[in-house]
CSV table of C-alpha atoms in Angstrom, one decimal:
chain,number,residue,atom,x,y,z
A,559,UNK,CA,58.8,214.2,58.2
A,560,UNK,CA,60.2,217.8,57.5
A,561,UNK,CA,58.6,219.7,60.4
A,562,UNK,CA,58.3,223.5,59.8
A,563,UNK,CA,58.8,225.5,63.1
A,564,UNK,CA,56.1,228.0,64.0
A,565,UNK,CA,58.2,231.2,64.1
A,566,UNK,CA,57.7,234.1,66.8
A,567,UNK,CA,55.9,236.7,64.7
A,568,UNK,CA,53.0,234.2,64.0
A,569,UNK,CA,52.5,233.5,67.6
A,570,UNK,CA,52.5,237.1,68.5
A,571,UNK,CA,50.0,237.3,65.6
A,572,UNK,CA,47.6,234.4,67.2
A,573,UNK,CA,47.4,235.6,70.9
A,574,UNK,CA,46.5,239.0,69.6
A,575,UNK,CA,44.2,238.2,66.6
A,576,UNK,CA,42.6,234.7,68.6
A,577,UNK,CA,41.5,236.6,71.5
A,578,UNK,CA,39.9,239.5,69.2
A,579,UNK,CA,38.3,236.8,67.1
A,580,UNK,CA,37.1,235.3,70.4
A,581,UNK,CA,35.6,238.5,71.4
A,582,UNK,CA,33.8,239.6,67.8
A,583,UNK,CA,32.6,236.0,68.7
A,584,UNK,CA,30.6,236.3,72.0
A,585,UNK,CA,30.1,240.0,71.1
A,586,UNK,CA,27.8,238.9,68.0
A,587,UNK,CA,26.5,236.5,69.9
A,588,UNK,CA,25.7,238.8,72.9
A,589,UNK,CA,24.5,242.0,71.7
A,590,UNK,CA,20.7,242.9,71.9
A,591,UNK,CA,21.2,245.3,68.4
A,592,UNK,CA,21.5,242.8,65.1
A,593,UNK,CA,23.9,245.5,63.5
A,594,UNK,CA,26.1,245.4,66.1
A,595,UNK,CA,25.8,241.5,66.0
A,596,UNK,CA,27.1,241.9,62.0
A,597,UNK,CA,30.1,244.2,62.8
A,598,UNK,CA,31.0,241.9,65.4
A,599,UNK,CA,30.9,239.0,63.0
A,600,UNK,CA,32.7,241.5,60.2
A,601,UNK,CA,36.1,241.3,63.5
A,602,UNK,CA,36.2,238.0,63.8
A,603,UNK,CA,36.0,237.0,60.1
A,604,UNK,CA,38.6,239.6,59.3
A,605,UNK,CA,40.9,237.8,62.0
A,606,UNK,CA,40.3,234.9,60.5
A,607,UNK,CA,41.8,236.2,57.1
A,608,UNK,CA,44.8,237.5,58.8
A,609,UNK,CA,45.1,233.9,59.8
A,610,UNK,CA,44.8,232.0,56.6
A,611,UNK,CA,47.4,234.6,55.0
A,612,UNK,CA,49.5,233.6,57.9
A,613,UNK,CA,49.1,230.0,57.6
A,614,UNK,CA,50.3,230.1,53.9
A,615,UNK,CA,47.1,230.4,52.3
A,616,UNK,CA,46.7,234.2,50.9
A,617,UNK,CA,44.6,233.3,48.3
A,618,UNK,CA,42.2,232.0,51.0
A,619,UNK,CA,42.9,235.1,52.8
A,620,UNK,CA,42.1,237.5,50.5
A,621,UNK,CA,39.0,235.6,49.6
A,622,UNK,CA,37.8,235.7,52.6
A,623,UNK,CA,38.5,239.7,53.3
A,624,UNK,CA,36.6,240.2,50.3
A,625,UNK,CA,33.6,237.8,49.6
A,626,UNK,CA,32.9,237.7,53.3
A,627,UNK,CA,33.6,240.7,54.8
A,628,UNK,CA,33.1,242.7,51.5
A,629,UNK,CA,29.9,240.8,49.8
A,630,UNK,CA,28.5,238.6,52.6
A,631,UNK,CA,28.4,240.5,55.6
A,632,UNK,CA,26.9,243.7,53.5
A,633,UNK,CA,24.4,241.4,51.9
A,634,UNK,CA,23.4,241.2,55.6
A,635,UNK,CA,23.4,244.3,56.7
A,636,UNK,CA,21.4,245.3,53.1
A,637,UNK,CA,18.8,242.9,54.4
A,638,UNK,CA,18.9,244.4,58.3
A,639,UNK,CA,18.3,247.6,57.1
A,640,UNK,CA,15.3,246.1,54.8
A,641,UNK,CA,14.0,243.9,57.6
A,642,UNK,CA,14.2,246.7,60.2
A,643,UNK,CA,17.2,247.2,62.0
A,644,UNK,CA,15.2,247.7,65.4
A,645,UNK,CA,13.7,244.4,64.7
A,646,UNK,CA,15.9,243.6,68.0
A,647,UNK,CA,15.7,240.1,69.7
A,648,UNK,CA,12.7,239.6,72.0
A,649,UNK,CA,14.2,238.4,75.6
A,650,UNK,CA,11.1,236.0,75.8
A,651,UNK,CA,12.3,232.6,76.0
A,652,UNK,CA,9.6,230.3,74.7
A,653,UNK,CA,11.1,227.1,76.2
A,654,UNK,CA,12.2,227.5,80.2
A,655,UNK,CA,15.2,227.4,80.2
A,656,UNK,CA,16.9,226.9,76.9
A,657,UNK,CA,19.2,229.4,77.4
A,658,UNK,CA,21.1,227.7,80.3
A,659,UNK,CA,20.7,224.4,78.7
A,660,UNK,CA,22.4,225.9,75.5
A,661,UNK,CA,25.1,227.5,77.5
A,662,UNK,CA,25.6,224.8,79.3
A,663,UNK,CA,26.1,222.0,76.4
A,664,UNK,CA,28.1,224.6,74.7
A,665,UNK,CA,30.6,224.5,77.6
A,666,UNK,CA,30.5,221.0,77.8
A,667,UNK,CA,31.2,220.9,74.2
A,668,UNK,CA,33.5,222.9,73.9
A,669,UNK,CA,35.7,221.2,76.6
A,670,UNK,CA,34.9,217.9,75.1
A,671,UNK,CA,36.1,218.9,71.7
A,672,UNK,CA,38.7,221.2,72.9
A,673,UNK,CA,40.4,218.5,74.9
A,674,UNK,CA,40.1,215.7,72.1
A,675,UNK,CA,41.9,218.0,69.7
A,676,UNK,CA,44.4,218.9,72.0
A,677,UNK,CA,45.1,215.2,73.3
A,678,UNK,CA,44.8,213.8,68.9
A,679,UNK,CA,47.2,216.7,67.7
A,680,UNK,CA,49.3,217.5,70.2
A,681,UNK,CA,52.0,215.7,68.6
A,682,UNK,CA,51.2,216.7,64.7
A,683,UNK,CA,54.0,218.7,63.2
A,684,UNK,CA,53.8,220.7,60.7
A,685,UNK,CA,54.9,219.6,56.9
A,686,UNK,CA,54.6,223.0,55.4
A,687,UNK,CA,53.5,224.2,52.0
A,688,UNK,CA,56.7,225.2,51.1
A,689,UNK,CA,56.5,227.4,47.9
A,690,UNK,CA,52.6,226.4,47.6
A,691,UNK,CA,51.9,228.3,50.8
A,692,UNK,CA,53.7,231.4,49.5
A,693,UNK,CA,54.3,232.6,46.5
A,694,UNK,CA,52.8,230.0,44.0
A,695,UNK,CA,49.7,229.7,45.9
A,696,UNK,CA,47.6,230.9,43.5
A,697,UNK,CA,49.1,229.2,40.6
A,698,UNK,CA,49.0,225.4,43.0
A,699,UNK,CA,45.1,226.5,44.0
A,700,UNK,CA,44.8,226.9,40.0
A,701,UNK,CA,46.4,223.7,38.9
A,702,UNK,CA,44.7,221.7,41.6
A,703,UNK,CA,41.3,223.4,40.9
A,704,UNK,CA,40.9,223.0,37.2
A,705,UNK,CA,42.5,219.1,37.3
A,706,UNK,CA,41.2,217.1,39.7
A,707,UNK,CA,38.2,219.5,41.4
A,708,UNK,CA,37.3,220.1,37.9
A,709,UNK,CA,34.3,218.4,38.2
A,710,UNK,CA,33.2,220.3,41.5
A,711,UNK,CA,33.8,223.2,40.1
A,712,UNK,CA,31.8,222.8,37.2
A,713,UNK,CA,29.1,221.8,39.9
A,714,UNK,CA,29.5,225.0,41.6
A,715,UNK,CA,28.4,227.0,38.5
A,716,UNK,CA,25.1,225.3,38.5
A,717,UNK,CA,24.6,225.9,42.6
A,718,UNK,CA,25.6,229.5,41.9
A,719,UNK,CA,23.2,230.0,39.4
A,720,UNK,CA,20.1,227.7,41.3
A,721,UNK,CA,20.8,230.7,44.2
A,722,UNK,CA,20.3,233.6,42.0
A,723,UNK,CA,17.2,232.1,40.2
A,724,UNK,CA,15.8,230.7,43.9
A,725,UNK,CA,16.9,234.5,45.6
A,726,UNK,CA,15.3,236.0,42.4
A,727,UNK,CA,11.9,233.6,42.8
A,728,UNK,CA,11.5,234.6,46.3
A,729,UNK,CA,12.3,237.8,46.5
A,730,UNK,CA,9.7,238.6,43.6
A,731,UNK,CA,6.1,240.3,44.5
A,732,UNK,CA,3.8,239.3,42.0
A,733,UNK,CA,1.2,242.2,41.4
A,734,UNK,CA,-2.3,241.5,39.8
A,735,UNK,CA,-2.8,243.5,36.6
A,736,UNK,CA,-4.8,246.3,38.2
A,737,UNK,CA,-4.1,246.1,41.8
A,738,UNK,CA,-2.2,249.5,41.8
A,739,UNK,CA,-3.5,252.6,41.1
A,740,UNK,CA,-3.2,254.9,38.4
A,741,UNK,CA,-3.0,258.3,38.2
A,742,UNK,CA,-6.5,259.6,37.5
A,743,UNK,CA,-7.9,257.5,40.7
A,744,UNK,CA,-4.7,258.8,43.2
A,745,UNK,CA,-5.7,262.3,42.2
A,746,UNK,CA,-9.2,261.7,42.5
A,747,UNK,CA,-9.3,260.3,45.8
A,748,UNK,CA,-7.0,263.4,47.0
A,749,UNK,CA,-9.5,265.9,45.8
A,750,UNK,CA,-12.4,263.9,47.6
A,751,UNK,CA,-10.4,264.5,50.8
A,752,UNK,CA,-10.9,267.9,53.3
A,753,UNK,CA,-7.7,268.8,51.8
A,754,UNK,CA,-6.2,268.7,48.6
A,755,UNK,CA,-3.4,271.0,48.9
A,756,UNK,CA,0.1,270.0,49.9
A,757,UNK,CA,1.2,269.8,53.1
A,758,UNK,CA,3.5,272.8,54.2
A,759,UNK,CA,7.4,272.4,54.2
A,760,UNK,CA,9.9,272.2,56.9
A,761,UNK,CA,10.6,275.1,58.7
A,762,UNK,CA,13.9,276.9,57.2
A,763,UNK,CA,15.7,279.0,60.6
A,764,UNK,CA,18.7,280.0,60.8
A,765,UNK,CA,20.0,277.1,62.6
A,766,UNK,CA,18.4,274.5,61.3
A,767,UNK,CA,16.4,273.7,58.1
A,768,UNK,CA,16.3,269.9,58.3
A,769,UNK,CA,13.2,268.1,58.0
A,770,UNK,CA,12.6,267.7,61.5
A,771,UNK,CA,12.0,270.9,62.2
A,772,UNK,CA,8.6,272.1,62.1
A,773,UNK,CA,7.0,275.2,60.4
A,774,UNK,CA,5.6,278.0,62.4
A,775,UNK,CA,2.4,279.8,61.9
A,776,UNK,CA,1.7,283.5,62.1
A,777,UNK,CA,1.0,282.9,65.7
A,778,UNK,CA,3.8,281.2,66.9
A,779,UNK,CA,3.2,277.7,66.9
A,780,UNK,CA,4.3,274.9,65.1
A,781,UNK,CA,2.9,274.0,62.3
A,782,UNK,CA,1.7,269.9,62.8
A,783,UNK,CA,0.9,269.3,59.2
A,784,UNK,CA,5.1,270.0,58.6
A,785,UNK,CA,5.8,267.6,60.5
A,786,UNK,CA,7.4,264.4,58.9
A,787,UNK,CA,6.3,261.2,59.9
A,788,UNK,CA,8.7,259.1,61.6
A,789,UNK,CA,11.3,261.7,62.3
A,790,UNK,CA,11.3,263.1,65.8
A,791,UNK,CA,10.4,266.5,65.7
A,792,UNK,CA,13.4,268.7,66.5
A,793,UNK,CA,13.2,272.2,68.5
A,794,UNK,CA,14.8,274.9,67.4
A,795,UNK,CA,16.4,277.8,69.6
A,796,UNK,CA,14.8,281.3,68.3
A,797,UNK,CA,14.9,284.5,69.3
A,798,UNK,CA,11.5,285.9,71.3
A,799,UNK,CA,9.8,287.4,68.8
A,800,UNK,CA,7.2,290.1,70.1
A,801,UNK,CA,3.7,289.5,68.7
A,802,UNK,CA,0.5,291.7,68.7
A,803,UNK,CA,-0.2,295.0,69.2
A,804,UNK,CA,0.3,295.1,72.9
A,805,UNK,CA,4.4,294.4,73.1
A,806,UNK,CA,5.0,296.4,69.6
A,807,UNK,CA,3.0,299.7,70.0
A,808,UNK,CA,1.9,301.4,67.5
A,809,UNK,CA,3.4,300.7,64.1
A,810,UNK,CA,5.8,303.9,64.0
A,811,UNK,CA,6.9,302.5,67.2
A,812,UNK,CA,7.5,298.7,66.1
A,813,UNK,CA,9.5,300.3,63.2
A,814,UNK,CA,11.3,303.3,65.1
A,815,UNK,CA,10.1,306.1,62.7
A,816,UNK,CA,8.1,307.9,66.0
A,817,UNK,CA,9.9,311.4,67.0
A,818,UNK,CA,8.0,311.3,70.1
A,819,UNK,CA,11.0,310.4,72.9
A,820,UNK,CA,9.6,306.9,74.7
B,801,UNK,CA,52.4,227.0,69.7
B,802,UNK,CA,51.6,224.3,67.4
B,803,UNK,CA,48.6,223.5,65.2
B,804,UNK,CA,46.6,222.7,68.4
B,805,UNK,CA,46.3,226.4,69.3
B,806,UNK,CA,44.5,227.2,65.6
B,807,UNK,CA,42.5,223.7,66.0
B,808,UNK,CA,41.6,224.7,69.3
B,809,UNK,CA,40.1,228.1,68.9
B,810,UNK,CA,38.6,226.7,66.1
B,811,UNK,CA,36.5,224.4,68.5
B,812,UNK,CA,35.5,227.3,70.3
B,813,UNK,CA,34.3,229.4,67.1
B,814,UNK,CA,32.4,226.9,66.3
B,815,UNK,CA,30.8,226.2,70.0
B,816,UNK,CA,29.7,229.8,70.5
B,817,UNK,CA,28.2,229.5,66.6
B,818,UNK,CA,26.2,226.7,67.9
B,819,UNK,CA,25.0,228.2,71.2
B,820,UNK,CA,24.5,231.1,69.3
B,821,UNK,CA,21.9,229.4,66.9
B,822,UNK,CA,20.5,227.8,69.8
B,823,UNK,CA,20.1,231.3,71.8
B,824,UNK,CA,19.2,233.8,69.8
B,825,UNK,CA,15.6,234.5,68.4
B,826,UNK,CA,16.3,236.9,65.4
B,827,UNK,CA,16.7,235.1,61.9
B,828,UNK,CA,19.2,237.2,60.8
B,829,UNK,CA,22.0,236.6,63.7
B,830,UNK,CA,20.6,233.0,64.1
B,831,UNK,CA,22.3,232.9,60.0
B,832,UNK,CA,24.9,235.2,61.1
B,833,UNK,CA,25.9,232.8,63.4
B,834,UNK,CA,26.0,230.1,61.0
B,835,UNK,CA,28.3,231.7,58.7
B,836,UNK,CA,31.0,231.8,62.3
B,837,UNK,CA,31.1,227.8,62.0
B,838,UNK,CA,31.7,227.6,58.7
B,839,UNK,CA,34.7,230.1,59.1
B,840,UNK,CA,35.8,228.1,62.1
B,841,UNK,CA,35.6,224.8,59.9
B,842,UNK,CA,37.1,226.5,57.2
B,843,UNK,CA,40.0,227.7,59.7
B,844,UNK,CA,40.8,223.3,60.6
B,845,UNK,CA,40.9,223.2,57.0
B,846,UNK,CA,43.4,226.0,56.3
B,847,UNK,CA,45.2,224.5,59.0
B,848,UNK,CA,44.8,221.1,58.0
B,849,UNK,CA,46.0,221.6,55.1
B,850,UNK,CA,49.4,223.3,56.3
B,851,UNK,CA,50.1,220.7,58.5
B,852,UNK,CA,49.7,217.5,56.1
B,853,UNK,CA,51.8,219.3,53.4
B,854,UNK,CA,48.6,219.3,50.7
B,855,UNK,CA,46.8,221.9,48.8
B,856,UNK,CA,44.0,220.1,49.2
B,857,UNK,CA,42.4,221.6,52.2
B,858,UNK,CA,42.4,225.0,51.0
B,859,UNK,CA,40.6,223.7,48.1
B,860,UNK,CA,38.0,222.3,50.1
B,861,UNK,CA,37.8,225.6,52.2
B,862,UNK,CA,37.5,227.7,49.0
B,863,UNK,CA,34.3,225.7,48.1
B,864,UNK,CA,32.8,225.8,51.2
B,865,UNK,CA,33.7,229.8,50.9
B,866,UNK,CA,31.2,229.1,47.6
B,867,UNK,CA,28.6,227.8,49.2
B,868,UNK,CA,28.2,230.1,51.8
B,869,UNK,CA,28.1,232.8,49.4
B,870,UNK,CA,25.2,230.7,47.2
B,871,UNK,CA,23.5,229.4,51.1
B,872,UNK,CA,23.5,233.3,52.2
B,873,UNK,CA,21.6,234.5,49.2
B,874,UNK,CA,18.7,231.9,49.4
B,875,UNK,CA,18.6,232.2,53.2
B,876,UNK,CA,17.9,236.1,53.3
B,877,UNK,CA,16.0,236.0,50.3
B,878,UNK,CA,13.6,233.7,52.7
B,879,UNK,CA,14.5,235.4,55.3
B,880,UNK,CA,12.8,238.6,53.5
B,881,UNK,CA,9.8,236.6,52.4
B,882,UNK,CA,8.9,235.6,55.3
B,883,UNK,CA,9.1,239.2,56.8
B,884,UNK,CA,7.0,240.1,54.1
B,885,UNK,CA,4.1,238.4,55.0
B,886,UNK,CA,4.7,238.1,58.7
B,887,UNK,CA,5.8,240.9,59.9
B,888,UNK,CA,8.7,239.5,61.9
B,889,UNK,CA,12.1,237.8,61.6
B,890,UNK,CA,11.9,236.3,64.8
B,891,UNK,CA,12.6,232.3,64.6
B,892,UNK,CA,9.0,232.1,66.9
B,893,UNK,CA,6.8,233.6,65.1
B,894,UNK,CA,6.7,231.0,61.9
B,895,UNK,CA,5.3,228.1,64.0
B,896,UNK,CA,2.3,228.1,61.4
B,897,UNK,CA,4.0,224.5,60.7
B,898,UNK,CA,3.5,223.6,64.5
B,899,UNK,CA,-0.5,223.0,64.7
């Protein structure tokens, strides 16, 4: 047995990158927002690619950089943003005390399995990959792949297309010939209402013109109808603008064209 | 340092995947957390496969890479169905099953 010594610069890689993996971990586990759950995730997966590359599998790690921090992990956050992103977790827990229990077998398992790995391969060296680990990992991947996993990879062309067809299937609304409306009716039913105009726009100041901000009227107040729905309405500082008559004077006043002395 | 260090924390990825299926209500993290054992399995297997000299283990972890990927797609895509007509991702509220 040609044991392969683990050299410095990989352990000073694992007690960084274990403990960072650790905590994207319990963070995804522990946080109340599901995004925040996901880039947790996205740090401990991308440790764990810095760790395959450094156990002489870069293939592996690159893989896993890209299809799971770069297709899987966005495929969730695509559907989090679809589903709701303040779809948060409800703290009800609809068995008593399930989360103790869980925390507590998850200790306990941890130690049990912790320990038994520890005790089994505490006295495993390490044969090494040698070139197939470095260099020629791709190419060794290759020949293994297309030899004797021929077969399963084959396989895996069929599961990868069952997944598109299923996501495909269920992802599909079917709509009843009909069931939307056309044109003609949308327009009708708008000129049945009290008002058929369009609404008004955003205000446009000279701080803001987003679409948060509201509109004003001729009086002075904000316009409700510019308001877009589910943005909070933002105020915008202005200048006191004197209305009426009574603050402005007459008109050659308001305009400064009077010769009387005020 | 030795192979029981990776082994190890691989242990504890995969415990805190468990209790993090078994905690959380929200579909989405309950998958997310899913996805954290099978990296933690696929880390044994990377180191596995380093230790016993084959190429073998990084095979298996590549195809358990593929059927993540194919797993994740059919699992939102349900995930999203279900939203649709429920309202909800939360694991409680499809109990329709239940009575």
């Amino acid at each position: 047995m040609t044991d392969v010594a683990i050299g410095t610069g990989e352990a000073v890689v694992f007690w960084i990158l274990g403990p960072v993996a650790l905590a994207g971990a319990l963070g995804m586990v522990f946080s109340r927002n599901a995004v925040h759950s996901a880039l947790w995730l996205v740090t401990t997966m991308l440790s764990l690619g810095v760790f395959y590359v450094v156990q002489s599998a870069p293939f592996l790690g690159a893989v896993q950089i890209i299809v799971y921090t770069g297709a899987i992990m966005i495929l969730f956050l695509f559907v989090l943003m679809l589903v709701g992103r303040d779809s948060s977790d409800s703290v009800v827990e609809t068995l008593r005390g399930q989360r103790v229990a869980a925390t507590v077998l998850g200790v306990g398992f941890a130690g049990l399995v912790g320990a038994g790995i520890a005790r089994a391969t505490r006295d495993t060296g390490i044969e090494g990959l040698g070139d197939a680990g470095g260099t020629g990992n791709i190419e060794t991947i290759a020949g293994v792949l297309f030899t004797r996993y021929l077969l399963a990879f084959e396989v895996t062309s069929a599961l990868l297309i069952t997944a598109a067809v299923g996501a495909m299937v269920l992802a599909h609304i079917e709509r009843e010939p009909g069931s939307r409306q056309t044109q003609k009716e949308l327009s009708r039913a708008r000129f049945l209402t009290d008002r058929p105009q369009t609404l008004p726009g955003p205000g446009v100041f000279a701080r803001a013109n987003s679409v948060a901000t509201g509109a004003l009227l001729p009086d002075g107040r904000t316009a409700e109808d510019s308001l877009a729905t589910g943005i909070e309405p933002r105020e915008v500082e202005q200048m006191p603008r004197p209305t009426g008559r009574a603050q402005l004077g007459s008109p050659d006043a308001a305009l400064g064209t009077t010769d009387e002395p005020r | 340092m030795s192979v029981t260090h990776y082994l190890v924390l691989a242990a504890i990825l995969f415990t805190i995947g468990a209790v993090g299926v078994l905690v959380r209500r929200n579909a989405i993290v309950v998958f997310m957390c899913i996805e954290l054992m099978l990296n933690s399995v696929n880390l044994t297997l990377v180191t596995f496969a380093r230790a016993t000299g084959t190429i073998d283990g990084q095979i298996m972890a590549f195809f358990v890479m593929v059927v993540a990927a194919a797993e994740v797609v059919v699992g939102l895509a349900i995930i999203m169905s279900i939203y649709r007509t429920r309202r909800s991702a939360s694991v409680d509220d499809a109990n329709l099953l239940k009575y």
